[in-house]
Tab-separated table of C-alpha atoms in Angstrom:
chain	number	residue	atom	x	y	z
A	13	MET	CA	-18.854	30.090	-49.958
A	14	GLN	CA	-16.911	27.421	-48.083
A	15	LEU	CA	-17.963	25.936	-44.745
A	16	SER	CA	-16.056	27.530	-41.838
A	17	LYS	CA	-16.691	28.928	-38.372
A	18	LYS	CA	-17.357	32.308	-40.014
A	19	THR	CA	-20.156	30.891	-42.153
A	20	PHE	CA	-21.583	28.380	-39.640
A	21	GLN	CA	-23.772	30.286	-37.201
A	22	GLY	CA	-23.951	27.479	-34.652
A	23	TYR	CA	-20.181	27.183	-34.218
A	24	ARG	CA	-19.007	26.572	-30.630
A	25	GLU	CA	-15.606	26.016	-29.074
A	26	TYR	CA	-15.067	23.274	-26.479
A	27	PRO	CA	-12.098	22.249	-24.318
A	28	GLU	CA	-9.876	19.716	-26.103
A	29	LYS	CA	-10.402	16.353	-24.389
A	30	VAL	CA	-9.958	13.778	-27.161
A	31	LEU	CA	-6.789	13.017	-29.121
A	32	GLN	CA	-7.688	11.103	-32.266
A	33	PHE	CA	-5.214	9.321	-34.529
A	34	GLY	CA	-6.932	9.408	-37.890
A	35	GLU	CA	-8.962	12.039	-39.719
A	36	GLY	CA	-10.662	9.849	-42.295
A	37	ASN	CA	-14.276	9.213	-43.190
A	38	PHE	CA	-14.990	6.421	-40.734
A	39	LEU	CA	-13.917	8.191	-37.549
A	40	ARG	CA	-15.690	11.393	-38.553
A	41	CYS	CA	-18.884	9.482	-39.349
A	42	PHE	CA	-18.712	7.284	-36.260
A	43	VAL	CA	-16.732	8.362	-33.192
A	44	ASP	CA	-16.692	12.124	-33.830
A	45	TRP	CA	-20.433	12.091	-34.491
A	46	MET	CA	-20.920	10.343	-31.139
A	47	PHE	CA	-18.874	12.931	-29.249
A	48	HIS	CA	-20.855	15.610	-31.096
A	49	GLU	CA	-24.038	13.965	-29.785
A	50	LEU	CA	-22.565	13.896	-26.248
A	51	ASN	CA	-21.976	17.632	-26.458
A	52	LYS	CA	-25.577	18.224	-27.539
A	53	LYS	CA	-27.338	15.847	-25.161
A	54	ALA	CA	-25.078	15.119	-22.172
A	55	ASP	CA	-23.026	18.295	-21.657
A	56	PHE	CA	-19.766	16.485	-22.444
A	57	ASN	CA	-18.232	19.874	-23.241
A	58	GLY	CA	-15.289	18.495	-25.176
A	59	SER	CA	-13.659	18.612	-28.582
A	60	VAL	CA	-11.391	16.370	-30.648
A	61	VAL	CA	-7.884	17.059	-31.900
A	62	ALA	CA	-7.355	14.988	-35.053
A	63	VAL	CA	-3.796	13.763	-35.590
A	64	GLN	CA	-2.710	12.758	-39.070
A	65	PRO	CA	-1.135	9.299	-38.480
A	66	ILE	CA	0.802	9.108	-41.756
A	67	ASP	CA	2.801	11.559	-43.853
A	68	LYS	CA	0.059	12.045	-46.441
A	69	GLY	CA	-3.353	12.968	-45.068
A	70	MET	CA	-6.218	15.429	-44.913
A	71	VAL	CA	-5.701	17.620	-41.846
A	72	ASN	CA	-4.975	20.645	-44.032
A	73	LEU	CA	-8.380	20.288	-45.699
A	74	LEU	CA	-9.950	19.836	-42.283
A	75	ASN	CA	-8.235	22.942	-40.916
A	76	GLU	CA	-9.357	24.991	-43.931
A	77	GLN	CA	-12.904	24.405	-42.665
A	78	ASP	CA	-12.023	24.909	-38.970
A	79	GLY	CA	-12.684	21.212	-38.334
A	80	LEU	CA	-16.279	21.511	-39.561
A	81	TYR	CA	-17.915	19.058	-41.947
A	82	THR	CA	-21.373	17.913	-42.998
A	83	LEU	CA	-22.487	14.392	-42.125
A	84	TYR	CA	-25.208	12.683	-44.165
A	85	LEU	CA	-26.877	9.620	-42.649
A	86	ARG	CA	-28.848	7.722	-45.281
A	87	GLY	CA	-30.678	4.422	-45.326
A	88	LEU	CA	-33.743	2.588	-44.156
A	89	LYS	CA	-35.165	3.568	-40.800
A	90	ASP	CA	-38.125	1.510	-39.588
A	91	GLY	CA	-38.365	0.173	-43.118
A	92	LYS	CA	-38.583	3.587	-44.788
A	93	PRO	CA	-35.845	5.492	-46.695
A	94	GLU	CA	-34.535	8.423	-44.705
A	95	SER	CA	-31.754	10.913	-45.423
A	96	THR	CA	-30.629	13.477	-42.848
A	97	HIS	CA	-27.679	15.836	-42.657
A	98	GLU	CA	-26.025	17.894	-39.943
A	99	THR	CA	-22.942	20.058	-39.468
A	100	ILE	CA	-20.517	18.420	-37.032
A	101	ASP	CA	-18.471	20.872	-34.964
A	102	VAL	CA	-16.660	18.581	-32.522
A	103	ILE	CA	-13.188	18.696	-34.138
A	104	SER	CA	-11.268	21.727	-32.899
A	105	ARG	CA	-8.282	21.328	-35.243
A	106	GLY	CA	-6.045	18.901	-37.033
A	107	ILE	CA	-2.330	18.368	-36.415
A	108	ASN	CA	0.223	16.946	-38.833
A	109	PRO	CA	3.042	15.657	-36.594
A	110	TYR	CA	5.307	15.396	-39.647
A	111	GLU	CA	5.143	19.187	-39.993
A	112	ASP	CA	4.442	20.246	-36.383
A	113	PHE	CA	5.833	17.663	-34.002
A	114	SER	CA	6.163	20.124	-31.125
A	115	GLY	CA	2.498	21.060	-31.515
A	116	TYR	CA	1.645	17.358	-31.385
A	117	LEU	CA	3.576	16.890	-28.114
A	118	GLN	CA	2.030	20.006	-26.617
A	119	THR	CA	-1.362	18.281	-26.635
A	120	ALA	CA	0.090	15.898	-24.022
A	121	GLU	CA	0.622	18.905	-21.742
A	122	ASN	CA	-3.105	19.725	-21.760
A	123	PRO	CA	-4.557	18.651	-18.377
A	124	ASP	CA	-8.015	18.212	-19.960
A	125	MET	CA	-6.839	15.614	-22.471
A	126	ARG	CA	-8.501	12.365	-21.408
A	127	TYR	CA	-9.321	10.028	-24.334
A	128	ILE	CA	-7.202	8.491	-27.105
A	129	ILE	CA	-9.078	7.257	-30.182
A	130	SER	CA	-7.516	5.649	-33.243
A	131	ASN	CA	-8.345	4.085	-36.572
A	132	THR	CA	-5.040	3.644	-38.387
A	133	THR	CA	-6.168	0.636	-40.532
A	134	GLU	CA	-5.590	-3.014	-39.676
A	135	ALA	CA	-1.880	-2.539	-40.357
A	136	GLY	CA	-1.595	0.455	-38.039
A	137	ILE	CA	-1.190	-1.423	-34.766
A	138	ALA	CA	2.153	-3.024	-35.527
A	139	TYR	CA	5.644	-3.067	-34.031
A	140	ASP	CA	8.328	-1.342	-36.093
A	141	GLU	CA	11.798	-2.307	-34.940
A	142	ASN	CA	13.253	0.788	-36.633
A	143	ASP	CA	11.299	3.229	-34.455
A	144	VAL	CA	13.384	5.379	-32.120
A	145	PRO	CA	12.161	7.785	-29.400
A	146	THR	CA	14.140	10.702	-30.832
A	147	ALA	CA	12.401	10.658	-34.219
A	148	THR	CA	10.103	13.605	-34.907
A	149	PRO	CA	7.851	11.736	-35.329
A	150	PRO	CA	8.477	7.991	-35.071
A	151	ASN	CA	7.063	5.987	-37.971
A	152	SER	CA	4.409	3.732	-36.433
A	153	TYR	CA	1.258	4.717	-34.587
A	154	PRO	CA	2.198	2.758	-31.408
A	155	ALA	CA	5.566	4.552	-31.327
A	156	LYS	CA	3.977	7.982	-31.810
A	157	LEU	CA	1.582	7.214	-28.969
A	158	THR	CA	4.365	5.903	-26.711
A	159	VAL	CA	6.327	9.127	-27.134
A	160	TRP	CA	3.160	11.141	-26.415
A	161	LEU	CA	2.301	9.113	-23.305
A	162	ASN	CA	5.841	9.388	-21.960
A	163	HIS	CA	5.773	13.161	-22.521
A	164	ARG	CA	2.513	13.382	-20.579
A	165	TYR	CA	3.907	11.205	-17.791
A	166	THR	CA	6.979	13.441	-17.540
A	167	THR	CA	5.027	16.705	-17.804
A	168	PHE	CA	2.757	15.828	-14.878
A	169	ALA	CA	5.401	13.943	-12.872
A	170	GLY	CA	3.459	10.694	-12.950
A	171	ASP	CA	0.223	12.210	-11.621
A	172	GLN	CA	-2.333	9.361	-11.573
A	173	SER	CA	-5.177	11.731	-12.385
A	174	LYS	CA	-3.555	12.592	-15.714
A	175	GLY	CA	-3.899	9.084	-17.102
A	176	VAL	CA	-5.936	8.552	-20.291
A	177	HIS	CA	-8.473	6.092	-21.630
A	178	ILE	CA	-7.154	4.483	-24.820
A	179	ILE	CA	-9.904	3.222	-27.161
A	180	PRO	CA	-8.617	1.906	-30.520
A	181	CYS	CA	-11.084	1.214	-33.351
A	182	GLU	CA	-8.845	-0.769	-35.698
A	183	LEU	CA	-10.507	-3.934	-37.016
A	184	ILE	CA	-8.110	-6.458	-35.514
A	185	GLU	CA	-8.537	-9.054	-32.800
A	186	LYS	CA	-7.998	-7.599	-29.293
A	187	ASN	CA	-6.984	-4.227	-30.708
A	188	ALA	CA	-6.280	-2.560	-27.353
A	189	ASP	CA	-4.408	-5.543	-25.909
A	190	ASN	CA	-2.151	-5.599	-28.958
A	191	LEU	CA	-1.579	-1.855	-28.806
A	192	LYS	CA	-0.632	-1.988	-25.124
A	193	ARG	CA	1.697	-4.937	-25.723
A	194	ILE	CA	3.618	-2.977	-28.365
A	195	ILE	CA	3.783	0.168	-26.210
A	196	LEU	CA	5.249	-1.854	-23.327
A	197	GLN	CA	7.697	-3.467	-25.758
A	198	LEU	CA	8.822	-0.035	-26.934
A	199	ALA	CA	9.020	1.283	-23.361
A	200	ALA	CA	11.380	-1.556	-22.477
A	201	LYS	CA	13.477	-1.130	-25.624
A	202	TRP	CA	13.736	2.629	-25.135
A	203	ASN	CA	14.460	2.343	-21.377
A	204	LEU	CA	11.606	4.655	-20.434
A	205	GLY	CA	11.744	3.417	-16.865
A	206	GLU	CA	9.698	1.503	-14.334
A	207	GLY	CA	7.836	4.622	-13.247
A	208	PHE	CA	6.416	5.191	-16.702
A	209	VAL	CA	5.394	1.538	-17.054
A	210	ASN	CA	3.664	1.599	-13.655
A	211	TRP	CA	1.819	4.798	-14.586
A	212	LEU	CA	0.756	3.232	-17.873
A	213	ASN	CA	-0.566	0.147	-16.056
A	214	THR	CA	-2.351	1.960	-13.234
A	215	ALA	CA	-3.380	5.409	-14.521
A	216	CYS	CA	-4.321	4.474	-18.099
A	217	THR	CA	-6.901	2.040	-19.433
A	218	PHE	CA	-6.924	0.116	-22.716
A	219	SER	CA	-10.334	-0.978	-24.059
A	220	ASN	CA	-10.801	-3.587	-26.782
A	221	THR	CA	-13.571	-2.609	-29.182
A	222	LEU	CA	-15.702	-3.667	-32.106
A	223	VAL	CA	-17.027	-1.017	-34.507
A	224	ASP	CA	-19.777	-1.386	-37.091
A	225	ARG	CA	-21.132	1.186	-39.527
A	226	ILE	CA	-21.053	1.226	-43.323
A	227	VAL	CA	-19.371	4.456	-44.435
A	228	PRO	CA	-19.192	4.848	-48.230
A	229	GLY	CA	-17.287	8.091	-47.679
A	230	TYR	CA	-17.097	11.235	-49.789
A	231	PRO	CA	-20.151	11.352	-52.107
A	232	ARG	CA	-18.247	12.407	-55.222
A	233	GLU	CA	-21.017	11.423	-57.629
A	234	ARG	CA	-23.590	13.733	-56.057
A	235	ILE	CA	-21.462	16.514	-54.598
A	236	ALA	CA	-22.951	19.117	-56.986
A	237	GLU	CA	-26.429	18.210	-55.746
A	238	ILE	CA	-25.236	18.370	-52.123
A	239	THR	CA	-23.605	21.775	-52.590
A	240	GLU	CA	-26.815	23.157	-54.041
A	241	GLU	CA	-28.829	21.679	-51.167
A	242	LEU	CA	-26.507	23.015	-48.455
A	243	GLY	CA	-25.850	26.415	-49.985
A	244	TYR	CA	-22.120	26.165	-49.252
A	245	GLU	CA	-19.077	24.200	-50.380
A	246	ASP	CA	-17.866	21.398	-48.121
A	247	LYS	CA	-14.785	19.429	-49.192
A	248	GLN	CA	-15.121	17.127	-46.189
A	249	VAL	CA	-18.688	15.858	-46.591
A	250	VAL	CA	-19.037	12.273	-45.367
A	251	GLU	CA	-21.899	9.798	-45.766
A	252	GLY	CA	-22.860	6.803	-43.673
A	253	GLU	CA	-25.777	4.574	-42.841
A	254	HIS	CA	-28.077	5.144	-39.852
A	255	PHE	CA	-27.038	1.860	-38.225
A	256	HIS	CA	-24.146	2.112	-35.815
A	257	LEU	CA	-22.721	-0.165	-33.130
A	258	TRP	CA	-19.733	0.337	-30.855
A	259	VAL	CA	-18.932	-2.492	-28.438
A	260	ILE	CA	-16.361	-1.521	-25.795
A	261	GLU	CA	-14.679	-3.529	-23.039
A	262	ALA	CA	-14.831	-0.562	-20.728
A	263	PRO	CA	-13.998	-0.096	-17.035
A	264	GLU	CA	-16.800	1.427	-14.930
A	265	GLU	CA	-14.959	4.734	-14.793
A	266	LEU	CA	-15.078	5.089	-18.580
A	267	GLN	CA	-18.746	4.090	-18.740
A	268	LYS	CA	-19.608	6.919	-16.364
A	269	GLU	CA	-17.492	9.482	-18.189
A	270	LEU	CA	-18.880	8.638	-21.640
A	271	PRO	CA	-22.604	7.890	-21.172
A	272	PHE	CA	-23.283	7.111	-24.833
A	273	PRO	CA	-26.076	4.581	-24.133
A	274	SER	CA	-28.015	7.070	-22.016
A	275	ILE	CA	-28.458	9.414	-24.985
A	276	GLY	CA	-29.777	6.685	-27.270
A	277	LEU	CA	-26.591	5.662	-29.067
A	278	ASP	CA	-25.960	1.990	-29.803
A	279	VAL	CA	-22.869	1.674	-27.631
A	280	LEU	CA	-22.524	-1.492	-25.568
A	281	TYR	CA	-20.216	-1.597	-22.575
A	282	VAL	CA	-19.316	-5.261	-22.070
A	283	LYS	CA	-16.792	-7.501	-20.333
A	284	ASP	CA	-15.843	-9.313	-23.541
A	285	VAL	CA	-16.310	-8.202	-27.167
A	286	THR	CA	-15.655	-11.712	-28.513
A	287	PRO	CA	-19.284	-12.913	-28.825
A	288	TYR	CA	-20.243	-9.634	-30.525
A	289	LYS	CA	-17.359	-9.987	-32.958
A	290	SER	CA	-18.507	-13.541	-33.723
A	291	ARG	CA	-22.045	-12.241	-34.237
A	292	LYS	CA	-20.913	-9.587	-36.725
A	293	VAL	CA	-18.490	-11.821	-38.612
A	294	ARG	CA	-20.881	-14.789	-38.834
A	295	ILE	CA	-24.138	-12.916	-39.555
A	296	LEU	CA	-23.168	-9.762	-41.460
A	297	ASN	CA	-19.894	-10.747	-43.121
A	298	GLY	CA	-20.878	-14.415	-43.365
A	299	ALA	CA	-24.161	-13.562	-45.068
A	300	HIS	CA	-22.304	-11.366	-47.574
A	301	THR	CA	-19.865	-14.154	-48.407
A	302	ALA	CA	-22.523	-16.882	-48.589
A	303	LEU	CA	-24.741	-14.682	-50.747
A	304	VAL	CA	-22.289	-13.551	-53.423
A	305	PRO	CA	-21.787	-16.706	-55.537
A	306	VAL	CA	-25.436	-17.747	-55.290
A	307	ALA	CA	-26.850	-14.356	-56.264
A	308	TYR	CA	-24.244	-13.594	-58.919
A	309	LEU	CA	-24.676	-16.940	-60.685
A	310	TYR	CA	-28.442	-16.376	-60.460
A	311	GLY	CA	-27.912	-13.268	-62.569
A	312	ILE	CA	-28.013	-10.523	-59.910
A	313	ASP	CA	-25.332	-7.840	-59.489
A	314	THR	CA	-25.981	-5.969	-56.193
A	315	VAL	CA	-26.609	-6.813	-52.567
A	316	ARG	CA	-29.859	-4.887	-52.430
A	317	GLU	CA	-31.304	-6.670	-55.470
A	318	SER	CA	-30.284	-9.973	-53.901
A	319	VAL	CA	-32.008	-9.584	-50.537
A	320	GLU	CA	-35.131	-8.136	-52.155
A	321	HIS	CA	-35.363	-10.978	-54.697
A	322	PRO	CA	-38.205	-13.420	-53.836
A	323	VAL	CA	-36.009	-16.525	-54.267
A	324	VAL	CA	-32.447	-15.408	-53.461
A	325	GLY	CA	-33.636	-13.171	-50.615
A	326	LYS	CA	-35.526	-16.072	-49.065
A	327	PHE	CA	-32.423	-18.267	-49.400
A	328	ILE	CA	-30.072	-15.905	-47.562
A	329	LYS	CA	-32.607	-15.018	-44.844
A	330	GLU	CA	-33.193	-18.701	-44.097
A	331	ALA	CA	-29.442	-19.335	-44.100
A	332	ILE	CA	-29.010	-16.616	-41.460
A	333	PHE	CA	-31.960	-17.492	-39.226
A	334	ASP	CA	-31.947	-21.292	-39.583
A	335	GLU	CA	-28.253	-22.140	-39.935
A	336	ILE	CA	-26.054	-19.299	-38.645
A	337	ILE	CA	-27.938	-17.989	-35.611
A	338	PRO	CA	-28.227	-21.487	-34.022
A	339	THR	CA	-24.405	-21.649	-33.906
A	340	LEU	CA	-24.002	-18.494	-31.794
A	341	ASP	CA	-24.189	-18.109	-28.015
A	342	LEU	CA	-25.823	-14.713	-27.458
A	343	PRO	CA	-29.552	-14.661	-26.606
A	344	LYS	CA	-31.662	-15.702	-29.605
A	345	ALA	CA	-33.831	-12.569	-29.500
A	346	GLU	CA	-30.738	-10.374	-29.569
A	347	LEU	CA	-29.259	-12.334	-32.495
A	348	GLU	CA	-32.514	-12.183	-34.458
A	349	LYS	CA	-32.800	-8.434	-33.884
A	350	PHE	CA	-29.265	-7.940	-35.180
A	351	ALA	CA	-29.995	-10.192	-38.178
A	352	GLY	CA	-33.106	-8.169	-38.991
A	353	GLU	CA	-31.022	-4.998	-38.916
A	354	VAL	CA	-28.457	-6.613	-41.220
A	355	ILE	CA	-31.144	-7.465	-43.788
A	356	GLU	CA	-32.427	-3.887	-43.593
A	357	ARG	CA	-28.887	-2.569	-44.074
A	358	PHE	CA	-28.411	-4.798	-47.111
A	359	SER	CA	-31.582	-3.182	-48.530
A	360	ASN	CA	-30.263	0.378	-48.164
A	361	PRO	CA	-31.535	2.223	-51.272
A	362	TYR	CA	-28.759	4.803	-50.993
A	363	ILE	CA	-25.873	2.325	-51.265
A	364	LYS	CA	-25.097	0.426	-54.472
A	365	HIS	CA	-23.023	-2.476	-53.148
A	366	LEU	CA	-21.791	-4.605	-56.048
A	367	LEU	CA	-21.510	-8.333	-55.416
A	368	MET	CA	-18.239	-8.453	-57.328
A	369	SER	CA	-16.694	-5.964	-54.898
A	370	ILE	CA	-17.391	-8.467	-52.097
A	371	ALA	CA	-16.198	-11.422	-54.210
A	372	LEU	CA	-12.539	-10.455	-53.730
A	373	ASN	CA	-10.717	-13.303	-51.929
A	374	SER	CA	-13.878	-15.379	-51.566
A	375	PHE	CA	-12.110	-18.544	-50.432
A	376	PRO	CA	-10.219	-17.086	-47.440
A	377	LYS	CA	-13.357	-15.098	-46.594
A	378	PHE	CA	-15.440	-18.288	-46.646
A	379	GLU	CA	-12.944	-19.921	-44.286
A	380	THR	CA	-13.159	-17.142	-41.671
A	381	ARG	CA	-16.786	-16.051	-42.084
A	382	VAL	CA	-18.878	-19.088	-43.087
A	383	LEU	CA	-16.935	-22.259	-42.339
A	384	PRO	CA	-17.098	-21.693	-38.533
A	385	SER	CA	-20.911	-21.737	-38.782
A	386	ILE	CA	-20.843	-24.982	-40.803
A	387	LEU	CA	-18.528	-26.696	-38.311
A	388	GLU	CA	-20.420	-25.435	-35.260
A	389	TYR	CA	-23.764	-26.457	-36.780
A	390	LYS	CA	-22.350	-29.938	-37.371
A	391	LYS	CA	-21.038	-30.053	-33.797
A	392	ARG	CA	-24.342	-28.972	-32.246
A	393	THR	CA	-26.819	-30.849	-34.440
A	394	GLY	CA	-24.872	-33.657	-36.054
A	395	GLY	CA	-26.109	-32.537	-39.481
A	396	ILE	CA	-24.865	-30.396	-42.349
A	397	PRO	CA	-26.428	-26.924	-42.842
A	398	GLN	CA	-27.699	-27.378	-46.382
A	399	LYS	CA	-27.939	-23.724	-47.404
A	400	LEU	CA	-24.377	-23.014	-46.310
A	401	ALA	CA	-23.234	-26.209	-48.041
A	402	PHE	CA	-25.087	-25.015	-51.147
A	403	SER	CA	-23.237	-21.702	-50.883
A	404	LEU	CA	-19.918	-23.562	-50.719
A	405	ALA	CA	-20.906	-25.492	-53.854
A	406	ALA	CA	-21.868	-22.191	-55.491
A	407	THR	CA	-18.476	-20.746	-54.547
A	408	ILE	CA	-16.757	-23.654	-56.286
A	409	ALA	CA	-19.030	-23.144	-59.312
A	410	PHE	CA	-18.260	-19.399	-59.253
A	411	TYR	CA	-14.540	-20.203	-59.530
A	412	LYS	CA	-15.162	-22.098	-62.738
A	413	GLY	CA	-15.055	-18.537	-64.045
A	414	LYS	CA	-18.228	-18.339	-66.128
A	415	ARG	CA	-21.715	-16.856	-65.695
A	416	GLY	CA	-23.456	-18.220	-68.729
A	417	GLU	CA	-21.340	-16.959	-71.620
A	418	GLU	CA	-19.884	-14.139	-69.515
A	419	ALA	CA	-16.381	-14.543	-68.059
A	420	ILE	CA	-16.057	-13.820	-64.319
A	421	ALA	CA	-13.068	-11.678	-63.301
A	422	LEU	CA	-11.796	-13.911	-60.494
A	423	ASN	CA	-9.678	-12.108	-57.921
A	424	ASP	CA	-8.049	-14.194	-55.226
A	425	ASP	CA	-4.742	-15.440	-53.872
A	426	ALA	CA	-2.657	-16.991	-56.660
A	427	ALA	CA	-2.481	-20.341	-54.845
A	428	VAL	CA	-6.292	-20.448	-54.610
A	429	LEU	CA	-6.701	-19.724	-58.302
A	430	VAL	CA	-4.177	-22.423	-59.201
A	431	GLN	CA	-5.910	-24.918	-56.911
A	432	LEU	CA	-9.360	-24.205	-58.373
A	433	LYS	CA	-8.121	-24.300	-61.950
A	434	GLY	CA	-6.520	-27.670	-61.265
A	435	ALA	CA	-9.682	-28.960	-59.599
A	436	TRP	CA	-11.922	-27.928	-62.484
A	437	ALA	CA	-9.490	-29.556	-64.920
A	438	LYS	CA	-10.678	-32.895	-63.494
A	439	TYR	CA	-14.228	-32.282	-64.702
A	440	ASP	CA	-15.121	-34.247	-67.833
A	441	GLY	CA	-18.901	-33.774	-67.774
A	442	ASP	CA	-20.010	-36.627	-65.537
A	443	ASP	CA	-21.127	-36.620	-61.896
A	444	GLU	CA	-18.175	-38.673	-60.658
A	445	SER	CA	-15.708	-36.105	-61.914
A	446	LEU	CA	-17.653	-33.330	-60.160
A	447	GLU	CA	-17.157	-35.242	-56.913
A	448	ASP	CA	-13.435	-35.251	-57.724
A	449	VAL	CA	-13.616	-31.463	-58.119
A	450	VAL	CA	-15.257	-31.137	-54.706
A	451	ARG	CA	-12.788	-33.492	-52.993
A	452	GLU	CA	-9.883	-31.574	-54.503
A	453	VAL	CA	-11.212	-28.229	-53.278
A	454	LEU	CA	-12.174	-29.445	-49.797
A	455	SER	CA	-8.716	-30.962	-49.321
A	456	PHE	CA	-7.034	-27.555	-49.807
A	457	GLU	CA	-5.683	-27.314	-46.251
A	458	ARG	CA	-3.707	-24.143	-46.939
A	459	ASN	CA	-7.030	-22.297	-47.153
A	460	TRP	CA	-9.280	-24.332	-44.837
A	461	LYS	CA	-6.658	-25.100	-42.129
A	462	MET	CA	-7.962	-28.682	-42.306
A	463	ASP	CA	-9.142	-31.333	-44.769
A	464	LEU	CA	-12.873	-30.654	-45.047
A	465	ASN	CA	-13.441	-34.074	-46.583
A	466	LYS	CA	-13.069	-35.372	-43.018
A	467	VAL	CA	-16.230	-33.526	-41.923
A	468	GLU	CA	-18.819	-36.286	-42.082
A	469	GLY	CA	-21.454	-35.593	-44.715
A	470	LEU	CA	-19.968	-32.340	-46.052
A	471	THR	CA	-18.336	-33.747	-49.208
A	472	GLU	CA	-21.555	-35.555	-50.137
A	473	ALA	CA	-23.726	-32.483	-49.527
A	474	VAL	CA	-21.480	-30.101	-51.493
A	475	THR	CA	-21.164	-32.614	-54.339
A	476	LYS	CA	-24.936	-33.032	-54.552
A	477	HIS	CA	-25.428	-29.275	-54.743
A	478	LEU	CA	-22.616	-28.734	-57.247
A	479	ILE	CA	-24.045	-31.418	-59.560
A	480	ASN	CA	-27.423	-29.687	-59.310
A	481	ILE	CA	-25.939	-26.254	-60.104
A	482	GLU	CA	-23.836	-27.560	-62.976
A	483	LYS	CA	-26.617	-29.639	-64.576
A	484	ASN	CA	-29.636	-27.386	-63.986
A	485	GLY	CA	-28.237	-23.864	-63.526
A	486	MET	CA	-28.502	-21.695	-60.426
A	487	GLN	CA	-32.083	-20.575	-60.956
A	488	LYS	CA	-33.417	-24.148	-60.806
A	489	ALA	CA	-30.832	-25.529	-58.371
A	490	ILE	CA	-31.599	-23.002	-55.622
A	491	GLU	CA	-35.231	-24.219	-55.519
A	492	THR	CA	-34.043	-27.512	-53.989
A	493	VAL	CA	-32.796	-25.770	-50.829
């Protein structure tokens, strides 16, 4: 028996109010779940139409189940493992504009349609010079949306009340600002007229966002167990962690229409998402990147094992609380609460997060996620954050390519690998040559965007730690910090 509205007794139909570009795991586990909660707790009375943004997608599978799917939320809650599941019934249908372009445009004629959501990957919000307004559909997401918006503008003769709130979830800087810029660029190129542009600027809103929830996706390894537990087949099961955070630069009108915070969801309506993005990148992503080489060279393979280890766990927690948090500008209590949640998320017993899966492109990741904390710490205190410097030394040691007798499968930009191989070629076994290795790596401006040897005290600190790691091994070296 497959999940469908015939087999799900609680099935309800709602007016279609949300047009969503993307039908994948993240949106269904994050945004759609939130609208589902609004229906249950705030009488939102709305459903989502999921648009397949590329030629190959999953709307057919979604439609086979009448938009229904089971959501599992699994992880630590108040320090204890908890797994819950629920049938989500907020998606009314899916549309493939490559097969049904007229049906796609017809959604613009619906007076109830009010919200545009998207998650088309980081590459989705991009200008394609080959897009034309007569294509059915145009290639890029911004072009598809421009055609849809213009059709709505024309259908309702520029009625201001038929504007929409556009809320992209793509993980790029200023996602909504970039999307609007491209739409205006297309409007000018396609000669859509001043009236349309004015309507876009006055009747529609564009909200920059930051999204945060770990979504492993379809639980292939345990689907037989899930099917037995549910008593029905669900080809669209999705799993995620309990933690969720959506930060939205929202106008007051949108805050009133979508009262997510009032029903207990972690949605923050703010004037600027920038400090929250810095918080996530520095604490969550930065901790991941700083942790990987230290824990892996220690002999550990997963994130959970690392944070629960008495030595490595202490190292990364102190790096976060003593060296990263002091470089950020949000209230300390708020930063420490977020950091505590990050540690709990890293300890999720339901997610096996391999360190080597995070190790991909470690050097560019270190530059964007950890280096800003080192430089800001230096600026604010005059000193070098020793744990983060130790992590940089460990990263250099990691790129020597050996864990004991085991070869490490290094995976990075070719230029980085060449640079590190050349640096390690200078090592002849003595301390002076290790300093040469460090100076060579820190001078790699293509990665660091600067010569890090010019940061007073950094070369000396990294060299000291690298000598310690190389001579004594990670397990003894980490005790010094």
